[in-house]
Amino acid sequence: MSSDWIQPLRSLVTIKGGKRLPAGKSLQQEPNSHPYIRIRDVGQRELPRSGLEFVPNELFPPISRYIVEPNDVVLSIVGTIGALSIVDNKYNLASLTENCVKLHGLDYEDALYLYYYLLSSTGQQEIHRGTVGAVQPKLPIYNIEKISVYWPERTIRQEVALTLGTLDDRIALLRETNSTLEAIAQALFKSWFVDFEPVRAKQQGREPEGMDANTAALFPDSFEESELGSVPKGWRVGKVEHLLELAYGKALKASDRVAGPIPVYGSGGVTGCHNEALVDEPSIVIGRKGTVGSLYWEDRPFFPIDTVFYVKTKVPLTYCFYQLQRLGLDGMNTDGAVPGLNRNNVYRLPIVLPPHEVLAGFDGIVSALRHKIFGNSEQIRTLTTLRDTLLPRLISGQLRLPNAEAVT
């Protein structure tokens, strides 16, 4: 890294903080032309497209000078310090929380380069070097101004931004595809097992939509009453215990883990890796302590620790997964001061039990979707590893294109 190309951040951008709402005032859920960027919205290259909150029209004038524009880089400076995003046209003139600053004045390619530089280990070290305060750490603007940035000639910055940006674009597209596939699976479950649309269609003398004759033949053409209300004729009402067993995970301290390819699951998701699996087949992980009721599908061998359950099934895993999503497990904290999920309470929950043939038909369709999701997820992991490997080497100047293109 040539010292000739090291610049203080203040020489590259204008740095300006955000603004909180007036005391006692709140954001609104109803959309208007004043979206508000909160610290929880920051952390991915693109700001989120949903879950936004907005500044009420009457409260906007006092904070109207604290807005962002396209290509601004947003940096969190309180709490989770060092999270980054780039503003696009959707957020043009959005208001910014006082817990973030905007880095303004770059075109998109240079904003993208700066984003990746600050995201790198070198950039994060620079950011955290300027943090002050023990109880509530904060990154003050006067220290942001002094952050050292490796700022090579324009063509090199463009190469770095293009290479890393292309990898992130591919990752984002795969994630979007997976979200679509997941939504299709959820919609199919709802159609078959919640709204009973194939049964209603046959009851009304219509052919069920989106299925062949053999699949349609699996469904009855009438309903009968049950403790859960009207259910398809011949289908049973049972309990979750008829679907699955919730097996306990096993304690595995971080100090006892050996680096390896096996994901280790806690109630918040993957918490690390290990060299041995506790579960070798596809399963579902359910948060037991901590993040109660969290759900994760895992196709690979994995190690669930003692804050989670994992599922042993009596019916197809696909049906269990989408049924569990609808049971409200995240609201079943029953163990007092420490959030906890009691599996006996889960076992007692009533559910509809379709015939085996219907479950097999559903599993055949959804397993194919989940196979595609798994393949895409494997690509995401590979591309993410590649991006994270290239990032520090490109940012430091250790690796130059076309060498990086050969790697990709």
mmCIF file of C-alpha atoms in Angstrom:
data_model
loop_
_atom_site.group_PDB
_atom_site.id
_atom_site.type_symbol
_atom_site.label_atom_id
_atom_site.label_comp_id
_atom_site.label_asym_id
_atom_site.label_seq_id
_atom_site.Cartn_x
_atom_site.Cartn_y
_atom_site.Cartn_z
ATOM 1 C CA MET A 1 0.000 0.000 0.000
ATOM 2 C CA SER A 2 1.752 3.146 -1.209
ATOM 3 C CA SER A 3 1.843 5.948 1.364
ATOM 4 C CA ASP A 4 1.484 8.404 -1.521
ATOM 5 C CA TRP A 5 -2.092 7.224 -1.921
ATOM 6 C CA ILE A 6 -3.164 7.561 1.717
ATOM 7 C CA GLN A 7 -5.665 10.389 2.231
ATOM 8 C CA PRO A 8 -7.593 11.597 5.292
ATOM 9 C CA LEU A 9 -11.306 11.063 4.790
ATOM 10 C CA ARG A 10 -12.017 14.781 5.218
ATOM 11 C CA SER A 11 -10.105 15.487 1.984
ATOM 12 C CA LEU A 12 -12.343 13.135 -0.004
ATOM 13 C CA VAL A 13 -15.874 13.783 1.254
ATOM 14 C CA THR A 14 -18.074 16.144 3.201
ATOM 15 C CA ILE A 15 -19.033 14.566 6.525
ATOM 16 C CA LYS A 16 -22.345 15.495 8.112
ATOM 17 C CA GLY A 17 -24.394 13.958 10.905
ATOM 18 C CA GLY A 18 -28.101 13.192 10.995
ATOM 19 C CA LYS A 19 -30.819 14.571 13.254
ATOM 20 C CA ARG A 20 -33.266 13.063 15.693
ATOM 21 C CA LEU A 21 -36.944 13.949 15.764
ATOM 22 C CA PRO A 22 -38.100 16.655 18.180
ATOM 23 C CA ALA A 23 -38.494 15.410 21.750
ATOM 24 C CA GLY A 24 -41.607 13.330 22.308
ATOM 25 C CA LYS A 25 -42.322 12.855 18.605
ATOM 26 C CA SER A 26 -42.423 9.544 16.744
ATOM 27 C CA LEU A 27 -41.997 8.179 13.260
ATOM 28 C CA GLN A 28 -44.995 6.801 11.387
ATOM 29 C CA GLN A 29 -45.587 3.571 9.477
ATOM 30 C CA GLU A 30 -47.741 5.209 6.805
ATOM 31 C CA PRO A 31 -45.599 5.982 3.739
ATOM 32 C CA ASN A 32 -44.996 9.541 2.608
ATOM 33 C CA SER A 33 -42.168 11.341 0.810
ATOM 34 C CA HIS A 34 -39.942 11.498 3.922
ATOM 35 C CA PRO A 35 -38.408 8.070 4.692
ATOM 36 C CA TYR A 36 -36.167 8.035 7.748
ATOM 37 C CA ILE A 37 -32.947 6.022 7.756
ATOM 38 C CA ARG A 38 -32.527 4.362 11.148
ATOM 39 C CA ILE A 39 -29.372 2.673 12.359
ATOM 40 C CA ARG A 40 -31.036 -0.730 11.988
ATOM 41 C CA ASP A 41 -31.561 -0.006 8.288
ATOM 42 C CA VAL A 42 -27.797 0.299 7.742
ATOM 43 C CA GLY A 43 -25.477 -2.662 7.183
ATOM 44 C CA GLN A 44 -25.988 -3.891 3.625
ATOM 45 C CA ARG A 45 -24.735 -2.187 0.482
ATOM 46 C CA GLU A 46 -28.298 -1.260 -0.430
ATOM 47 C CA LEU A 47 -30.704 0.153 2.114
ATOM 48 C CA PRO A 48 -33.840 -1.974 2.679
ATOM 49 C CA ARG A 49 -36.908 -1.823 0.468
ATOM 50 C CA SER A 50 -39.404 -2.719 3.183
ATOM 51 C CA GLY A 51 -39.952 -2.198 6.895
ATOM 52 C CA LEU A 52 -39.369 1.538 6.569
ATOM 53 C CA GLU A 53 -40.621 4.290 8.837
ATOM 54 C CA PHE A 54 -41.361 7.858 7.830
ATOM 55 C CA VAL A 55 -41.146 11.381 9.223
ATOM 56 C CA PRO A 56 -44.631 12.909 9.630
ATOM 57 C CA ASN A 57 -45.053 15.818 7.222
ATOM 58 C CA GLU A 58 -45.454 18.373 9.996
ATOM 59 C CA LEU A 59 -42.176 17.277 11.628
ATOM 60 C CA PHE A 60 -40.043 17.368 8.493
ATOM 61 C CA PRO A 61 -39.235 21.132 8.273
ATOM 62 C CA PRO A 62 -37.066 21.252 11.452
ATOM 63 C CA ILE A 63 -34.905 18.354 10.205
ATOM 64 C CA SER A 64 -35.050 19.084 6.470
ATOM 65 C CA ARG A 65 -31.345 19.992 6.325
ATOM 66 C CA TYR A 66 -30.339 16.536 7.566
ATOM 67 C CA ILE A 67 -31.091 14.566 4.428
ATOM 68 C CA VAL A 68 -29.149 12.231 2.174
ATOM 69 C CA GLU A 69 -28.686 12.101 -1.582
ATOM 70 C CA PRO A 70 -27.822 9.327 -4.054
ATOM 71 C CA ASN A 71 -24.240 8.032 -3.718
ATOM 72 C CA ASP A 72 -23.891 9.211 -0.120
ATOM 73 C CA VAL A 73 -22.193 6.561 2.011
ATOM 74 C CA VAL A 74 -23.977 6.144 5.357
ATOM 75 C CA LEU A 75 -21.824 5.162 8.357
ATOM 76 C CA SER A 76 -23.194 4.198 11.783
ATOM 77 C CA ILE A 77 -21.414 5.965 14.661
ATOM 78 C CA VAL A 78 -23.272 4.759 17.784
ATOM 79 C CA GLY A 79 -24.105 1.240 18.964
ATOM 80 C CA THR A 80 -23.134 -1.012 16.078
ATOM 81 C CA ILE A 81 -20.317 1.264 14.943
ATOM 82 C CA GLY A 82 -18.981 0.807 11.433
ATOM 83 C CA ALA A 83 -22.088 -0.446 9.616
ATOM 84 C CA LEU A 84 -22.268 0.917 6.072
ATOM 85 C CA SER A 85 -24.722 1.432 3.211
ATOM 86 C CA ILE A 86 -24.893 3.424 -0.018
ATOM 87 C CA VAL A 87 -27.869 5.687 -0.722
ATOM 88 C CA ASP A 88 -29.717 5.104 -4.006
ATOM 89 C CA ASN A 89 -32.482 7.046 -5.747
ATOM 90 C CA LYS A 90 -35.233 5.502 -3.618
ATOM 91 C CA TYR A 91 -33.780 7.254 -0.576
ATOM 92 C CA ASN A 92 -33.069 10.595 -2.261
ATOM 93 C CA LEU A 93 -33.796 13.349 0.299
ATOM 94 C CA ALA A 94 -34.505 10.816 3.064
ATOM 95 C CA SER A 95 -33.841 11.973 6.616
ATOM 96 C CA LEU A 96 -30.941 10.465 8.549
ATOM 97 C CA THR A 97 -30.771 9.399 12.194
ATOM 98 C CA GLU A 98 -28.378 11.217 14.509
ATOM 99 C CA ASN A 99 -26.678 7.840 15.067
ATOM 100 C CA CYS A 100 -25.210 7.928 11.555
ATOM 101 C CA VAL A 101 -23.256 10.290 9.347
ATOM 102 C CA LYS A 102 -23.297 10.713 5.604
ATOM 103 C CA LEU A 103 -20.115 10.839 3.540
ATOM 104 C CA HIS A 104 -21.106 13.103 0.661
ATOM 105 C CA GLY A 105 -19.634 14.294 -2.608
ATOM 106 C CA LEU A 106 -18.620 11.187 -4.582
ATOM 107 C CA ASP A 107 -19.951 9.651 -7.773
ATOM 108 C CA TYR A 108 -21.253 6.089 -7.598
ATOM 109 C CA GLU A 109 -18.002 4.323 -8.502
ATOM 110 C CA ASP A 110 -15.998 6.189 -5.880
ATOM 111 C CA ALA A 111 -18.795 5.801 -3.327
ATOM 112 C CA LEU A 112 -18.703 2.064 -3.994
ATOM 113 C CA TYR A 113 -14.926 1.989 -3.612
ATOM 114 C CA LEU A 114 -15.117 3.929 -0.333
ATOM 115 C CA TYR A 115 -17.866 1.596 0.913
ATOM 116 C CA TYR A 116 -15.669 -1.449 0.305
ATOM 117 C CA TYR A 117 -12.590 0.210 1.749
ATOM 118 C CA LEU A 118 -14.377 1.088 5.004
ATOM 119 C CA LEU A 119 -15.904 -2.400 5.065
ATOM 120 C CA SER A 120 -12.480 -4.057 4.850
ATOM 121 C CA SER A 121 -10.518 -5.068 7.944
ATOM 122 C CA THR A 122 -8.203 -2.095 7.369
ATOM 123 C CA GLY A 123 -11.131 0.299 7.126
ATOM 124 C CA GLN A 124 -12.867 -1.156 10.168
ATOM 125 C CA GLN A 125 -9.655 -0.826 12.183
ATOM 126 C CA GLU A 126 -9.487 2.832 11.194
ATOM 127 C CA ILE A 127 -13.108 3.334 12.205
ATOM 128 C CA HIS A 128 -12.786 1.657 15.596
ATOM 129 C CA ARG A 129 -9.505 3.399 16.327
ATOM 130 C CA GLY A 130 -11.481 6.634 16.477
ATOM 131 C CA THR A 131 -14.175 5.334 18.828
ATOM 132 C CA VAL A 132 -14.477 7.074 22.209
ATOM 133 C CA GLY A 133 -16.473 6.325 25.371
ATOM 134 C CA ALA A 134 -16.710 3.162 27.449
ATOM 135 C CA VAL A 135 -20.366 2.990 28.506
ATOM 136 C CA GLN A 136 -21.802 4.163 25.185
ATOM 137 C CA PRO A 137 -19.068 4.049 22.536
ATOM 138 C CA LYS A 138 -19.358 6.648 19.804
ATOM 139 C CA LEU A 139 -17.403 7.674 16.729
ATOM 140 C CA PRO A 140 -17.201 11.494 16.747
ATOM 141 C CA ILE A 141 -17.026 13.445 13.504
ATOM 142 C CA TYR A 142 -13.617 14.910 14.350
ATOM 143 C CA ASN A 143 -12.220 11.356 14.408
ATOM 144 C CA ILE A 144 -14.093 10.357 11.261
ATOM 145 C CA GLU A 145 -12.339 13.207 9.478
ATOM 146 C CA LYS A 146 -8.951 11.688 10.380
ATOM 147 C CA ILE A 147 -9.690 8.184 9.067
ATOM 148 C CA SER A 148 -6.911 7.198 6.668
ATOM 149 C CA VAL A 149 -8.145 5.952 3.290
ATOM 150 C CA TYR A 150 -6.116 4.189 0.623
ATOM 151 C CA TRP A 151 -7.098 6.251 -2.441
ATOM 152 C CA PRO A 152 -5.204 5.074 -5.528
ATOM 153 C CA GLU A 153 -5.626 6.455 -9.010
ATOM 154 C CA ARG A 154 -9.105 6.543 -10.496
ATOM 155 C CA THR A 155 -8.735 3.512 -12.777
ATOM 156 C CA ILE A 156 -7.676 1.324 -9.853
ATOM 157 C CA ARG A 157 -10.610 2.510 -7.737
ATOM 158 C CA GLN A 158 -12.944 1.699 -10.615
ATOM 159 C CA GLU A 159 -11.454 -1.781 -10.995
ATOM 160 C CA VAL A 160 -11.861 -2.546 -7.304
ATOM 161 C CA ALA A 161 -15.433 -1.236 -7.206
ATOM 162 C CA LEU A 162 -16.399 -3.152 -10.351
ATOM 163 C CA THR A 163 -14.907 -6.463 -9.201
ATOM 164 C CA LEU A 164 -16.377 -6.423 -5.704
ATOM 165 C CA GLY A 165 -19.631 -4.840 -6.858
ATOM 166 C CA THR A 166 -20.143 -7.541 -9.484
ATOM 167 C CA LEU A 167 -19.702 -10.265 -6.874
ATOM 168 C CA ASP A 168 -22.190 -8.562 -4.561
ATOM 169 C CA ASP A 169 -24.653 -8.167 -7.446
ATOM 170 C CA ARG A 170 -24.475 -11.900 -8.117
ATOM 171 C CA ILE A 171 -24.982 -12.648 -4.417
ATOM 172 C CA ALA A 172 -27.955 -10.262 -4.232
ATOM 173 C CA LEU A 173 -29.583 -11.862 -7.286
ATOM 174 C CA LEU A 174 -29.232 -15.342 -5.796
ATOM 175 C CA ARG A 175 -30.747 -14.148 -2.511
ATOM 176 C CA GLU A 176 -33.625 -12.546 -4.375
ATOM 177 C CA THR A 177 -34.194 -15.787 -6.277
ATOM 178 C CA ASN A 178 -34.223 -17.726 -3.008
ATOM 179 C CA SER A 179 -36.749 -15.296 -1.525
ATOM 180 C CA THR A 180 -39.003 -15.885 -4.529
ATOM 181 C CA LEU A 181 -38.678 -19.669 -4.254
ATOM 182 C CA GLU A 182 -39.405 -19.494 -0.517
ATOM 183 C CA ALA A 183 -42.486 -17.358 -1.157
ATOM 184 C CA ILE A 184 -43.747 -19.913 -3.689
ATOM 185 C CA ALA A 185 -43.377 -22.715 -1.133
ATOM 186 C CA GLN A 186 -45.166 -20.704 1.556
ATOM 187 C CA ALA A 187 -47.987 -19.813 -0.832
ATOM 188 C CA LEU A 188 -48.439 -23.459 -1.795
ATOM 189 C CA PHE A 189 -48.624 -24.513 1.862
ATOM 190 C CA LYS A 190 -51.216 -21.829 2.559
ATOM 191 C CA SER A 191 -53.260 -22.821 -0.487
ATOM 192 C CA TRP A 192 -53.310 -26.523 0.331
ATOM 193 C CA PHE A 193 -53.339 -26.623 4.124
ATOM 194 C CA VAL A 194 -54.749 -23.321 5.381
ATOM 195 C CA ASP A 195 -57.208 -22.045 2.782
ATOM 196 C CA PHE A 196 -57.900 -25.537 1.357
ATOM 197 C CA GLU A 197 -58.251 -24.015 -2.101
ATOM 198 C CA PRO A 198 -58.122 -27.325 -4.047
ATOM 199 C CA VAL A 199 -60.988 -28.689 -1.924
ATOM 200 C CA ARG A 200 -63.050 -25.513 -2.337
ATOM 201 C CA ALA A 201 -62.524 -25.597 -6.086
ATOM 202 C CA LYS A 202 -63.732 -29.198 -6.351
ATOM 203 C CA GLN A 203 -66.658 -28.433 -4.036
ATOM 204 C CA GLN A 204 -67.713 -25.722 -6.493
ATOM 205 C CA GLY A 205 -67.307 -28.022 -9.484
ATOM 206 C CA ARG A 206 -64.076 -26.417 -10.708
ATOM 207 C CA GLU A 207 -60.706 -27.948 -11.436
ATOM 208 C CA PRO A 208 -58.087 -26.872 -8.865
ATOM 209 C CA GLU A 209 -55.692 -24.357 -10.358
ATOM 210 C CA GLY A 210 -52.010 -25.024 -10.894
ATOM 211 C CA MET A 211 -52.031 -28.809 -10.564
ATOM 212 C CA ASP A 212 -52.391 -31.836 -12.788
ATOM 213 C CA ALA A 213 -55.229 -34.341 -12.606
ATOM 214 C CA ASN A 214 -53.283 -36.820 -10.470
ATOM 215 C CA THR A 215 -52.520 -34.180 -7.851
ATOM 216 C CA ALA A 216 -56.081 -32.852 -7.906
ATOM 217 C CA ALA A 217 -57.360 -36.379 -7.280
ATOM 218 C CA LEU A 218 -55.603 -36.384 -3.897
ATOM 219 C CA PHE A 219 -58.073 -33.830 -2.503
ATOM 220 C CA PRO A 220 -61.688 -34.456 -1.427
ATOM 221 C CA ASP A 221 -64.570 -32.325 -2.708
ATOM 222 C CA SER A 222 -66.208 -31.523 0.634
ATOM 223 C CA PHE A 223 -65.550 -30.521 4.250
ATOM 224 C CA GLU A 224 -66.453 -31.834 7.675
ATOM 225 C CA GLU A 225 -66.518 -30.142 11.061
ATOM 226 C CA SER A 226 -63.725 -30.580 13.600
ATOM 227 C CA GLU A 227 -62.365 -28.865 16.700
ATOM 228 C CA LEU A 228 -60.414 -26.623 14.295
ATOM 229 C CA GLY A 229 -63.519 -25.783 12.274
ATOM 230 C CA SER A 230 -64.177 -27.048 8.767
ATOM 231 C CA VAL A 231 -61.442 -29.324 7.437
ATOM 232 C CA PRO A 232 -61.300 -31.408 4.254
ATOM 233 C CA LYS A 233 -63.333 -34.600 4.542
ATOM 234 C CA GLY A 234 -61.195 -37.512 5.663
ATOM 235 C CA TRP A 235 -58.407 -35.372 7.065
ATOM 236 C CA ARG A 236 -57.637 -35.769 10.746
ATOM 237 C CA VAL A 237 -56.995 -33.251 13.494
ATOM 238 C CA GLY A 238 -53.991 -34.088 15.617
ATOM 239 C CA LYS A 239 -51.213 -32.432 17.560
ATOM 240 C CA VAL A 240 -47.686 -31.335 16.743
ATOM 241 C CA GLU A 241 -46.413 -34.428 18.557
ATOM 242 C CA HIS A 242 -47.879 -36.482 15.696
ATOM 243 C CA LEU A 243 -45.594 -34.652 13.246
ATOM 244 C CA LEU A 244 -42.233 -34.491 14.930
ATOM 245 C CA GLU A 245 -39.967 -34.755 17.943
ATOM 246 C CA LEU A 246 -38.080 -31.746 19.288
ATOM 247 C CA ALA A 247 -34.648 -33.063 20.243
ATOM 248 C CA TYR A 248 -32.300 -31.080 22.472
ATOM 249 C CA GLY A 249 -29.083 -29.664 21.109
ATOM 250 C CA LYS A 250 -25.802 -30.240 22.915
ATOM 251 C CA ALA A 251 -23.542 -27.820 24.784
ATOM 252 C CA LEU A 252 -20.480 -26.786 22.803
ATOM 253 C CA LYS A 253 -18.422 -23.935 24.215
ATOM 254 C CA ALA A 254 -16.638 -21.668 21.777
ATOM 255 C CA SER A 255 -13.345 -22.730 23.359
ATOM 256 C CA ASP A 256 -14.116 -26.391 22.598
ATOM 257 C CA ARG A 257 -14.824 -25.883 18.905
ATOM 258 C CA VAL A 258 -12.349 -27.028 16.289
ATOM 259 C CA ALA A 259 -12.271 -25.109 13.026
ATOM 260 C CA GLY A 260 -14.076 -27.036 10.323
ATOM 261 C CA PRO A 261 -16.891 -26.951 7.757
ATOM 262 C CA ILE A 262 -19.770 -27.769 10.130
ATOM 263 C CA PRO A 263 -22.086 -24.839 10.992
ATOM 264 C CA VAL A 264 -22.871 -24.454 14.701
ATOM 265 C CA TYR A 265 -26.417 -23.253 15.427
ATOM 266 C CA GLY A 266 -27.663 -21.235 18.373
ATOM 267 C CA SER A 267 -31.080 -19.638 18.672
ATOM 268 C CA GLY A 268 -29.844 -16.609 16.729
ATOM 269 C CA GLY A 269 -28.618 -18.694 13.800
ATOM 270 C CA VAL A 270 -25.126 -19.821 12.869
ATOM 271 C CA THR A 271 -22.717 -18.856 15.659
ATOM 272 C CA GLY A 272 -19.518 -20.418 14.358
ATOM 273 C CA CYS A 273 -18.160 -23.662 12.983
ATOM 274 C CA HIS A 274 -16.820 -27.014 14.160
ATOM 275 C CA ASN A 275 -15.207 -30.116 12.698
ATOM 276 C CA GLU A 276 -17.885 -32.602 13.814
ATOM 277 C CA ALA A 277 -21.637 -32.693 13.272
ATOM 278 C CA LEU A 278 -24.267 -33.679 15.806
ATOM 279 C CA VAL A 279 -26.935 -34.028 13.088
ATOM 280 C CA ASP A 280 -26.049 -35.476 9.685
ATOM 281 C CA GLU A 281 -29.328 -35.191 7.781
ATOM 282 C CA PRO A 282 -31.435 -32.159 6.755
ATOM 283 C CA SER A 283 -33.413 -30.806 9.692
ATOM 284 C CA ILE A 284 -35.021 -27.741 11.240
ATOM 285 C CA VAL A 285 -33.456 -25.776 14.091
ATOM 286 C CA ILE A 286 -35.802 -24.076 16.582
ATOM 287 C CA GLY A 287 -34.732 -21.474 19.118
ATOM 288 C CA ARG A 288 -35.295 -22.747 22.681
ATOM 289 C CA LYS A 289 -33.495 -20.140 24.810
ATOM 290 C CA GLY A 290 -32.711 -16.580 23.830
ATOM 291 C CA THR A 291 -34.378 -16.002 20.459
ATOM 292 C CA VAL A 292 -37.395 -18.148 21.252
ATOM 293 C CA GLY A 293 -39.153 -19.789 18.316
ATOM 294 C CA SER A 294 -36.610 -18.855 15.659
ATOM 295 C CA LEU A 295 -36.647 -21.292 12.735
ATOM 296 C CA TYR A 296 -33.812 -22.354 10.435
ATOM 297 C CA TRP A 297 -33.806 -24.968 7.691
ATOM 298 C CA GLU A 298 -30.431 -26.670 7.313
ATOM 299 C CA ASP A 299 -29.604 -29.112 4.517
ATOM 300 C CA ARG A 300 -25.996 -29.729 5.568
ATOM 301 C CA PRO A 301 -24.645 -31.677 8.544
ATOM 302 C CA PHE A 302 -24.653 -29.285 11.517
ATOM 303 C CA PHE A 303 -24.183 -28.951 15.263
ATOM 304 C CA PRO A 304 -27.137 -27.540 17.264
ATOM 305 C CA ILE A 305 -26.077 -26.283 20.696
ATOM 306 C CA ASP A 306 -28.104 -26.427 23.894
ATOM 307 C CA THR A 307 -30.083 -23.229 23.256
ATOM 308 C CA VAL A 308 -32.009 -24.887 20.425
ATOM 309 C CA PHE A 309 -34.093 -27.901 19.499
ATOM 310 C CA TYR A 310 -33.668 -29.783 16.262
ATOM 311 C CA VAL A 311 -36.457 -31.684 14.559
ATOM 312 C CA LYS A 312 -36.802 -35.426 14.090
ATOM 313 C CA THR A 313 -39.753 -35.934 11.773
ATOM 314 C CA LYS A 314 -42.557 -38.449 11.466
ATOM 315 C CA VAL A 315 -43.876 -36.867 8.237
ATOM 316 C CA PRO A 316 -42.056 -35.016 5.422
ATOM 317 C CA LEU A 317 -39.721 -32.307 6.712
ATOM 318 C CA THR A 318 -41.171 -29.787 4.268
ATOM 319 C CA TYR A 319 -44.637 -30.001 5.828
ATOM 320 C CA CYS A 320 -43.174 -29.673 9.324
ATOM 321 C CA PHE A 321 -41.208 -26.558 8.384
ATOM 322 C CA TYR A 322 -44.098 -24.578 6.946
ATOM 323 C CA GLN A 323 -46.481 -25.765 9.642
ATOM 324 C CA LEU A 324 -44.056 -24.634 12.348
ATOM 325 C CA GLN A 325 -43.891 -21.190 10.743
ATOM 326 C CA ARG A 326 -47.598 -20.717 11.410
ATOM 327 C CA LEU A 327 -47.717 -21.808 15.065
ATOM 328 C CA GLY A 328 -46.510 -18.575 16.688
ATOM 329 C CA LEU A 329 -43.603 -20.230 18.476
ATOM 330 C CA ASP A 330 -41.892 -16.879 18.963
ATOM 331 C CA GLY A 331 -44.684 -15.921 21.364
ATOM 332 C CA MET A 332 -44.456 -19.073 23.498
ATOM 333 C CA ASN A 333 -41.948 -17.913 26.123
ATOM 334 C CA THR A 334 -42.960 -19.883 29.204
ATOM 335 C CA ASP A 335 -39.853 -20.185 31.335
ATOM 336 C CA GLY A 336 -39.836 -16.954 33.315
ATOM 337 C CA ALA A 337 -36.887 -14.582 33.477
ATOM 338 C CA VAL A 338 -34.844 -16.328 30.783
ATOM 339 C CA PRO A 339 -36.863 -16.651 27.567
ATOM 340 C CA GLY A 340 -37.586 -20.299 26.935
ATOM 341 C CA LEU A 341 -39.687 -22.592 24.750
ATOM 342 C CA ASN A 342 -41.252 -25.605 26.458
ATOM 343 C CA ARG A 343 -41.461 -28.447 23.965
ATOM 344 C CA ASN A 344 -44.414 -30.074 25.731
ATOM 345 C CA ASN A 345 -46.430 -26.929 25.097
ATOM 346 C CA VAL A 346 -45.490 -27.159 21.433
ATOM 347 C CA TYR A 347 -46.433 -30.834 21.251
ATOM 348 C CA ARG A 348 -49.960 -30.024 22.482
ATOM 349 C CA LEU A 349 -50.727 -27.517 19.724
ATOM 350 C CA PRO A 350 -53.554 -28.752 17.445
ATOM 351 C CA ILE A 351 -52.885 -29.078 13.728
ATOM 352 C CA VAL A 352 -54.492 -30.566 10.631
ATOM 353 C CA LEU A 353 -53.123 -33.964 9.574
ATOM 354 C CA PRO A 354 -53.597 -34.505 5.827
ATOM 355 C CA PRO A 355 -53.361 -38.024 4.386
ATOM 356 C CA HIS A 356 -49.926 -39.363 3.533
ATOM 357 C CA GLU A 357 -50.594 -39.089 -0.212
ATOM 358 C CA VAL A 358 -51.274 -35.345 0.058
ATOM 359 C CA LEU A 359 -48.171 -34.796 2.181
ATOM 360 C CA ALA A 360 -46.095 -36.735 -0.339
ATOM 361 C CA GLY A 361 -47.474 -34.625 -3.182
ATOM 362 C CA PHE A 362 -46.612 -31.427 -1.337
ATOM 363 C CA ASP A 363 -43.171 -32.734 -0.460
ATOM 364 C CA GLY A 364 -42.434 -33.632 -4.069
ATOM 365 C CA ILE A 365 -43.075 -30.071 -5.216
ATOM 366 C CA VAL A 366 -41.479 -28.224 -2.320
ATOM 367 C CA SER A 367 -38.424 -30.474 -2.057
ATOM 368 C CA ALA A 368 -37.579 -29.475 -5.631
ATOM 369 C CA LEU A 369 -37.867 -25.798 -4.629
ATOM 370 C CA ARG A 370 -35.721 -26.335 -1.569
ATOM 371 C CA HIS A 371 -33.120 -28.158 -3.665
ATOM 372 C CA LYS A 372 -32.844 -25.033 -5.813
ATOM 373 C CA ILE A 373 -32.622 -22.862 -2.689
ATOM 374 C CA PHE A 374 -29.821 -25.054 -1.361
ATOM 375 C CA GLY A 375 -27.904 -24.864 -4.642
ATOM 376 C CA ASN A 376 -28.237 -21.091 -4.687
ATOM 377 C CA SER A 377 -27.175 -20.904 -1.037
ATOM 378 C CA GLU A 378 -24.049 -22.905 -1.827
ATOM 379 C CA GLN A 379 -23.238 -20.442 -4.603
ATOM 380 C CA ILE A 380 -23.818 -17.563 -2.189
ATOM 381 C CA ARG A 381 -21.394 -19.090 0.310
ATOM 382 C CA THR A 382 -18.768 -19.599 -2.399
ATOM 383 C CA LEU A 383 -19.127 -16.075 -3.784
ATOM 384 C CA THR A 384 -19.137 -14.553 -0.296
ATOM 385 C CA THR A 385 -15.915 -16.362 0.572
ATOM 386 C CA LEU A 386 -14.372 -15.192 -2.693
ATOM 387 C CA ARG A 387 -15.462 -11.601 -2.094
ATOM 388 C CA ASP A 388 -14.166 -11.616 1.474
ATOM 389 C CA THR A 389 -10.853 -13.071 0.272
ATOM 390 C CA LEU A 390 -10.435 -10.505 -2.493
ATOM 391 C CA LEU A 391 -11.614 -7.502 -0.465
ATOM 392 C CA PRO A 392 -8.533 -6.887 1.714
ATOM 393 C CA ARG A 393 -6.112 -7.766 -1.088
ATOM 394 C CA LEU A 394 -7.726 -5.429 -3.597
ATOM 395 C CA ILE A 395 -8.207 -2.611 -1.105
ATOM 396 C CA SER A 396 -4.580 -2.792 0.040
ATOM 397 C CA GLY A 397 -3.233 -2.894 -3.506
ATOM 398 C CA GLN A 398 -1.740 -6.345 -2.873
ATOM 399 C CA LEU A 399 -3.789 -7.753 -5.759
ATOM 400 C CA ARG A 400 -4.360 -5.958 -9.047
ATOM 401 C CA LEU A 401 -6.553 -6.769 -11.974
ATOM 402 C CA PRO A 402 -6.430 -8.792 -14.209
ATOM 403 C CA ASN A 403 -5.139 -11.084 -11.421
ATOM 404 C CA ALA A 404 -8.427 -10.667 -9.557
ATOM 405 C CA GLU A 405 -10.419 -11.430 -12.714
ATOM 406 C CA ALA A 406 -8.503 -14.696 -13.034
ATOM 407 C CA VAL A 407 -9.574 -15.599 -9.485
ATOM 408 C CA THR A 408 -13.240 -14.834 -10.211
#
